[in-house]
Coordinates of C-alpha atoms in Angstrom, one line a residue:
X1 CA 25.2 1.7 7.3
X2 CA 23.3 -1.5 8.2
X3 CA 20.5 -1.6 10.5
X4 CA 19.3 -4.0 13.1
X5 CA 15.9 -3.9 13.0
X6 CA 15.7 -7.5 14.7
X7 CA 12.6 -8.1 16.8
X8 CA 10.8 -4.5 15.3
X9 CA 6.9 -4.5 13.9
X10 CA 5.7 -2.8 11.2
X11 CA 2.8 -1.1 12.0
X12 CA 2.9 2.4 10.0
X13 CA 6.0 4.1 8.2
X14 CA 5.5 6.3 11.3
X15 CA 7.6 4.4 13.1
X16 CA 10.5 4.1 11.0
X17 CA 13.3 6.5 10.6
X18 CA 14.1 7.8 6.7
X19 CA 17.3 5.8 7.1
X20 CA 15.4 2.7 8.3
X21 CA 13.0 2.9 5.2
X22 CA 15.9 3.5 3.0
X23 CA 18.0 0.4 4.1
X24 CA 14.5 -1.7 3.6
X25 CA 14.1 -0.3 0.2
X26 CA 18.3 -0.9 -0.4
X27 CA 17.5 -4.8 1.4
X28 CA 14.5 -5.1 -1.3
X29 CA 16.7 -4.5 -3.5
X30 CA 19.6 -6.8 -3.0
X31 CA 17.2 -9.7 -2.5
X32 CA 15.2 -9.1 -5.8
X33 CA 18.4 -9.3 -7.2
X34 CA 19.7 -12.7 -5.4
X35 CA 16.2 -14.0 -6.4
X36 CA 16.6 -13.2 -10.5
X37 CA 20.3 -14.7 -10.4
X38 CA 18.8 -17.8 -8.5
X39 CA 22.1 -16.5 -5.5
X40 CA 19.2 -16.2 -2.6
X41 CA 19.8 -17.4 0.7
X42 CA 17.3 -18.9 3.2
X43 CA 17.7 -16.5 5.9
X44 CA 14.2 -17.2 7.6
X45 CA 14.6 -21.6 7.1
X46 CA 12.9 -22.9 10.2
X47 CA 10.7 -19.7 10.7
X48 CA 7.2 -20.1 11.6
X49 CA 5.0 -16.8 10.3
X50 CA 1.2 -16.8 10.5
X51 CA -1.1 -15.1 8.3
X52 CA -4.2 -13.5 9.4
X53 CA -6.7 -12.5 6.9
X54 CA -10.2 -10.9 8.1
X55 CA -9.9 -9.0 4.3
X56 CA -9.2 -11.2 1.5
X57 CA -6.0 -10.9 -0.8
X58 CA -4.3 -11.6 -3.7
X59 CA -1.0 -9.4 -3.6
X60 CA -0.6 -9.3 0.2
X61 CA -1.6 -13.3 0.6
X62 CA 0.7 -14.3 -2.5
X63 CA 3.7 -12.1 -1.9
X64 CA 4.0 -13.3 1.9
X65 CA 3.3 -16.7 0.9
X66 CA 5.9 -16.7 -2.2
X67 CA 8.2 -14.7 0.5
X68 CA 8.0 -16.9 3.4
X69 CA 8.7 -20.0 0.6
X70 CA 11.7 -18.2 -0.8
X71 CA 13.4 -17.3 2.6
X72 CA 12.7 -21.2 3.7
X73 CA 10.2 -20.1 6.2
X74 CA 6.8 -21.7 6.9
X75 CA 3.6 -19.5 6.2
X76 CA 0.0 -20.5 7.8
X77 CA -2.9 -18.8 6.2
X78 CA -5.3 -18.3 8.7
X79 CA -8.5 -16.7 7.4
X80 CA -11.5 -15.4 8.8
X81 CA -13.4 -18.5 9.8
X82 CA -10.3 -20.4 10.7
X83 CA -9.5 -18.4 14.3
X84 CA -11.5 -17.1 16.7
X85 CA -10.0 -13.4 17.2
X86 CA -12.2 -11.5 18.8
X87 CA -15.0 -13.6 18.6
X88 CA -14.7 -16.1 21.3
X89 CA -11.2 -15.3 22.2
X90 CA -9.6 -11.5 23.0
X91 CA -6.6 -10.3 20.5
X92 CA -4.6 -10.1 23.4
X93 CA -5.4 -13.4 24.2
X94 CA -5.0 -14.8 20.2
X95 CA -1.6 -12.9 20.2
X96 CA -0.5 -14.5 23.4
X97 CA -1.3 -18.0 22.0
X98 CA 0.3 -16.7 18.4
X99 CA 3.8 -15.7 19.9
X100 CA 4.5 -18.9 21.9
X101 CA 3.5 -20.7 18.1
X102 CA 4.7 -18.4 15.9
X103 CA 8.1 -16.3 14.9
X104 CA 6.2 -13.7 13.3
X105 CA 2.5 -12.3 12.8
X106 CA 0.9 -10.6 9.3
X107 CA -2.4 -9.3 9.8
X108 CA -4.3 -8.2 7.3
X109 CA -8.2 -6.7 8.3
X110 CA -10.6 -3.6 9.4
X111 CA -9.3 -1.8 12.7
X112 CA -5.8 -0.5 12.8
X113 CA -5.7 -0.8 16.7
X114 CA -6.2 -5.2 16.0
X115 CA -2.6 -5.3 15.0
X116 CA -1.4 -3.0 17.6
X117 CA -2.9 -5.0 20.3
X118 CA -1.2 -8.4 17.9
X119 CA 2.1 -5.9 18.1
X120 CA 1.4 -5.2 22.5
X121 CA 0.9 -8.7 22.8
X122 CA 2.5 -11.6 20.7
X123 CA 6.1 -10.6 21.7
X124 CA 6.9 -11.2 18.0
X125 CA 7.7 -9.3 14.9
X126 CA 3.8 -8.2 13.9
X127 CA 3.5 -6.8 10.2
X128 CA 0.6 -4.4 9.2
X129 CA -1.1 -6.2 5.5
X130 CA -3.5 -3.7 5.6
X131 CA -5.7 -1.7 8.0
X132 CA -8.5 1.2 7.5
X133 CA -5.7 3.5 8.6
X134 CA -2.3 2.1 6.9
X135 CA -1.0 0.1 4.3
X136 CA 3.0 0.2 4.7
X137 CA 3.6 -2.6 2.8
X138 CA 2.5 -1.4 -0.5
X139 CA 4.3 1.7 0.3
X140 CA 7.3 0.3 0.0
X141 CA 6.9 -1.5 -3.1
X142 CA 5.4 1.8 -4.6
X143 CA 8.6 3.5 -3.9
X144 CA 10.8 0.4 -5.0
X145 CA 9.2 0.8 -7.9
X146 CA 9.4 4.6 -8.6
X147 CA 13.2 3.9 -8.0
X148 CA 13.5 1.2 -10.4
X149 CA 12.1 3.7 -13.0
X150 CA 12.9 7.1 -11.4
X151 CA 16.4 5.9 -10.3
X152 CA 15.6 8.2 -7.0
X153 CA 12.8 9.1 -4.5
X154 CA 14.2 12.3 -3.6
X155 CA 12.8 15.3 -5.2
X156 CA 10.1 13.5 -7.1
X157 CA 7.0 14.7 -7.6
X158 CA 4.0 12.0 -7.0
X159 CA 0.3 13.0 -6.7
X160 CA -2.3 10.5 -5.3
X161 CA -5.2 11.4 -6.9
X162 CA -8.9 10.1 -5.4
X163 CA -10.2 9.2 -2.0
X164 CA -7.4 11.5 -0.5
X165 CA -8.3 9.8 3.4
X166 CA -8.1 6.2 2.4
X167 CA -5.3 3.9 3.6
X168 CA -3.1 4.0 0.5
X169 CA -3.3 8.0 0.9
X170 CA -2.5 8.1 4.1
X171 CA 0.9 5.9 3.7
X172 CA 2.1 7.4 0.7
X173 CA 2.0 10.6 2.2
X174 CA 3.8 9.1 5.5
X175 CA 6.3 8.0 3.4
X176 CA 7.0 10.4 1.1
X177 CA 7.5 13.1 3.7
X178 CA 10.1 11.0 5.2
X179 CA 12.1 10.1 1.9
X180 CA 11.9 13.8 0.8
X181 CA 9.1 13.6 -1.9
X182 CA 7.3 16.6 -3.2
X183 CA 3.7 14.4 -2.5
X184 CA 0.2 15.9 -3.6
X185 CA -2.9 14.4 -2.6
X186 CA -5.4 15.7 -5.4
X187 CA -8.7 15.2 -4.0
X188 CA -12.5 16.7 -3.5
X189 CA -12.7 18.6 -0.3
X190 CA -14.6 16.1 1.4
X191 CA -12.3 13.8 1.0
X192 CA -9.2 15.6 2.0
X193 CA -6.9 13.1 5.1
X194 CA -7.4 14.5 8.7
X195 CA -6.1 17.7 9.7
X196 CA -3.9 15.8 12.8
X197 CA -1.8 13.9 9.5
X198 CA -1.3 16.5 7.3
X199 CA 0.2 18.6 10.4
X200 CA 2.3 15.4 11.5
X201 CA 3.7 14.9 7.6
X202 CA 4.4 18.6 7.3
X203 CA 6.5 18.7 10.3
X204 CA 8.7 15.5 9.3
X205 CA 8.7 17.6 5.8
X206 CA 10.5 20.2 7.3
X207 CA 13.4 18.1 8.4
X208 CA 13.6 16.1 5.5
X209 CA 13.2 18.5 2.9
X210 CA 9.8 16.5 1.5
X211 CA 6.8 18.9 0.2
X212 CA 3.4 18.0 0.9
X213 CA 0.3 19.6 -1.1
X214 CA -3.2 18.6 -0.1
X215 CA -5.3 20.6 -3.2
X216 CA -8.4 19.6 -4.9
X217 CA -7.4 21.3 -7.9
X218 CA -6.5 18.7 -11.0
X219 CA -4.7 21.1 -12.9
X220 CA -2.6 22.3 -10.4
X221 CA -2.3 19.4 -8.4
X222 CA -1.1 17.5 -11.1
X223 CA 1.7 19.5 -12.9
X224 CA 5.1 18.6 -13.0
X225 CA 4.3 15.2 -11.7
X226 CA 6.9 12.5 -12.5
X227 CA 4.1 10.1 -11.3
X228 CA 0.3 9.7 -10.8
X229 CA -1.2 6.8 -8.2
X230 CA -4.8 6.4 -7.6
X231 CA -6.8 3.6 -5.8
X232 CA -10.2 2.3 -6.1
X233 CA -13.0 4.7 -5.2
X234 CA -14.6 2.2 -2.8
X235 CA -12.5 0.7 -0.4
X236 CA -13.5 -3.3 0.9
X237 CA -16.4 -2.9 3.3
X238 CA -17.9 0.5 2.2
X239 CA -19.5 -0.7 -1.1
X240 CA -22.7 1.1 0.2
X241 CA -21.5 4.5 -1.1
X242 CA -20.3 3.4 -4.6
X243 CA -23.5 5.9 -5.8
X244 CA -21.7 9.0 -3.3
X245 CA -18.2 8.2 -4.6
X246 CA -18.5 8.0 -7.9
X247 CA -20.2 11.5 -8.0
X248 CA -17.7 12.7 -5.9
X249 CA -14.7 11.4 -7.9
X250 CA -15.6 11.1 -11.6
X251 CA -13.8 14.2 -12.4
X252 CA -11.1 12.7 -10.6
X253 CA -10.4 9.6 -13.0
X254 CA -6.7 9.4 -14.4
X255 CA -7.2 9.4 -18.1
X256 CA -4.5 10.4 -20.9
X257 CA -5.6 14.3 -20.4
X258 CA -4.8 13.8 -16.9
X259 CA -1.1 12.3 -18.2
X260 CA -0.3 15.4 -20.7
X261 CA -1.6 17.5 -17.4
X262 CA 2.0 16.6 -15.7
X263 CA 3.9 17.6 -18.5
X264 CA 5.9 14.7 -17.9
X265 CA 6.1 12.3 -21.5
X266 CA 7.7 10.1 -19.2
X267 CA 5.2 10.2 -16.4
X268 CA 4.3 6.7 -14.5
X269 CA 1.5 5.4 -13.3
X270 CA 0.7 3.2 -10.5
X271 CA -2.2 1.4 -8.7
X272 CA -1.9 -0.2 -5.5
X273 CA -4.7 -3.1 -7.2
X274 CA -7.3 -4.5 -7.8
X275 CA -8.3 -1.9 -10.4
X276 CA -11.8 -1.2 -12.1
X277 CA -10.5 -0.1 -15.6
X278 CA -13.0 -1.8 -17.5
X279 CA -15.9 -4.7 -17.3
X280 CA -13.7 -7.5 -17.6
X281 CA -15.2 -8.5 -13.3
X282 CA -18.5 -9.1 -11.8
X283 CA -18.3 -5.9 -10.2
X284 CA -16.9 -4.4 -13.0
X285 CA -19.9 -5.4 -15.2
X286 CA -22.2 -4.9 -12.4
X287 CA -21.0 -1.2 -11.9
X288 CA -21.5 -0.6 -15.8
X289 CA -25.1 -2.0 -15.7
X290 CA -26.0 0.1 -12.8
X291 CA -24.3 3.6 -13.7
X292 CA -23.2 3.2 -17.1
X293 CA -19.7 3.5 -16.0
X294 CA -17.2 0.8 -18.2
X295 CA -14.0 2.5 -16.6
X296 CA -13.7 4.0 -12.9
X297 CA -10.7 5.8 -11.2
X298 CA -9.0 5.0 -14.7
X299 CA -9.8 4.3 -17.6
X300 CA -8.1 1.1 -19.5
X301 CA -6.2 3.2 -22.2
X302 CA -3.8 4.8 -19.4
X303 CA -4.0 1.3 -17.1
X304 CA -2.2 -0.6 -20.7
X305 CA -0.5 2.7 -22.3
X306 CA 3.6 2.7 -21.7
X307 CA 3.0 5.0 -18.3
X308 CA 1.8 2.1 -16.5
X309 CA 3.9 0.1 -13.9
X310 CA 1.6 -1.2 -12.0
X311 CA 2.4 -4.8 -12.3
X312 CA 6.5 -4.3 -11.7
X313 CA 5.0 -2.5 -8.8
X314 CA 2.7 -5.8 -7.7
X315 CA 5.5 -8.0 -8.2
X316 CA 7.7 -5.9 -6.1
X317 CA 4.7 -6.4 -3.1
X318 CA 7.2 -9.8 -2.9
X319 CA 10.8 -8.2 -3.1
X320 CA 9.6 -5.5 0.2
X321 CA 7.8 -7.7 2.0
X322 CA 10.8 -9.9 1.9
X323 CA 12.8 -7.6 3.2
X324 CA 10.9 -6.8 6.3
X325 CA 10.6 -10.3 7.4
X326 CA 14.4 -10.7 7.0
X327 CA 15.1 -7.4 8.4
X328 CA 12.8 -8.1 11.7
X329 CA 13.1 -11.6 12.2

């Protein structure tokens, strides 16, 4: 049955029921289709939505942009030097100003409680780009994606494999424990997600019949695995412990042994991107100069083998995103 999700943020997948996420994933869905048949309607025409970068994009920026353009709304980039938020005016104070302007609010930057106070105080739609804590968004294109090619989400098996506390992590295991997923995290013990999440997932597992498996164990963690994800080592603003990471996570790089780990011929692979699978970037070449690394949390032969999805699963970063707007506007 439909949903009105009208006037709702999107903060974390924490606050949407498994039937809310599954209508967003059937609305994704239906206008992905309406947009390949050229059948889409401009449901947002006349919408205002502002776009607040502090963390520069190219999926989030271009899918909300393309979005925004498709629906028939208006979309204002607004980048770090362009406002002042909480340099010489409050958030609450920028969200005030933003909701009497503005139908809806994307903010994309470093602390998780910035779009909750945008969210408190802008008495519009607010939708979470990407924070240190959550990345819902991308979420819901992963899973789009996993259904285009799974033709299911329930009962898969999906390990995350890497930086097991990182933003990407902790939303795939959010929303896989409420869409009934049998989700790994396959990490280094140092890098394992907070005790208070995994306890918080395991509970909504229970009801929904979802499985969640924190291990640092490759072999096990891996097996039986319809699909592998992994993320960048380094997440934007901690290049300091490139050096720490990499010795923390080379064993942890999804390679074809890793593939024929899962048992799974058909296995996919996604990345949330950008990914460092060879030297073809500045960084990229200026990683290989300093540690002799040419490939990092995967190497190039898996990232452009048959297993990889990961740019169905970028362009569907349009298709989701789309559907939240409609959905809460």
């Amino acid at each position: 049955m439909p949903f009105n999700l009208k006037g709702r943020s999107f903060l974390t997948l924490k606050d949407y029921t498994p039937q809310e996420i599954d209508y967003l994933l059937k609305l994704s869905e239906e206008l992905k289709k309406a947009k390949y048949t050229g059948t889409e309607a401009k449901l947002l025409q006349g919408k205002n939505i502002a776009l607040i970068f502090e963390k520069p994009s190219t999926r989030t920026r271009c899918a909300f942009i393309v979005a925004c353009n498709d629906q028939g709304a208006h979309a204002e980039y607004l980048g770090k030097g362009d406002i002042q938020l909480g340099k010489k005016e409050s958030v609450e104070d920028t969200a005030k100003v933003l909701g009497r302007m503005f139908d809806g609010i994307q903010f994309r930057g470093f602390k998780h409680q910035t779009v909750e106070l945008l969210a408190q105080h802008s008495g519009v739609p607010v939708w979470n780009g990407l924070t240190d804590l959550y990345h819902p968004t991308q979420v819901l294109a992963d899973f789009l994606t996993i259904k285009e090619y799974k033709g299911h989400l329930r009962g898969i098996s999906l390990a995350y494999v890497g930086d097991g506390r990182n933003n990407v992590a902790n939303s795939l295991m959010i929303g896989s424990a409420k869409v009934g997923i049998d989700f790994r995290i396959v990490s280094p013990k140092e890098l394992f997600p907070s005790d208070e999440l995994v306890s918080y997932c395991r509970g909504v597992a229970e009801e929904t019949g979802a499985s969640i498996t924190i291990i640092d164990d490759i072999k096990s963690g891996v097996k039986g695995c319809h699909a592998l994800y992994t993320d960048v080592w380094v997440s934007m603003g901690e290049e300091a412990y490139f050096e720490e990471r990499i010795k923390q996570l080379k064993d942890y790089q999804v390679n074809m042994e890793m593939i024929k780990m899962t048992g799974k011929d058909d296995c996919i692979f996604l990345h949330c991107l950008p990914s460092f699978h060879d030297t073809n970037t500045t960084v990229g070449q200026e990683i290989y100069e300093k540690y002799g690394l040419k490939e990092m949390e995967v190497t190039d032969e898996v990232f452009r083998s048959k297993h990889s999805v990961v740019f169905d699963e970028a362009e569907n970063r349009v298709h989701t995103i789309k559907a939240v707007m409609v959905a809460t506007l």
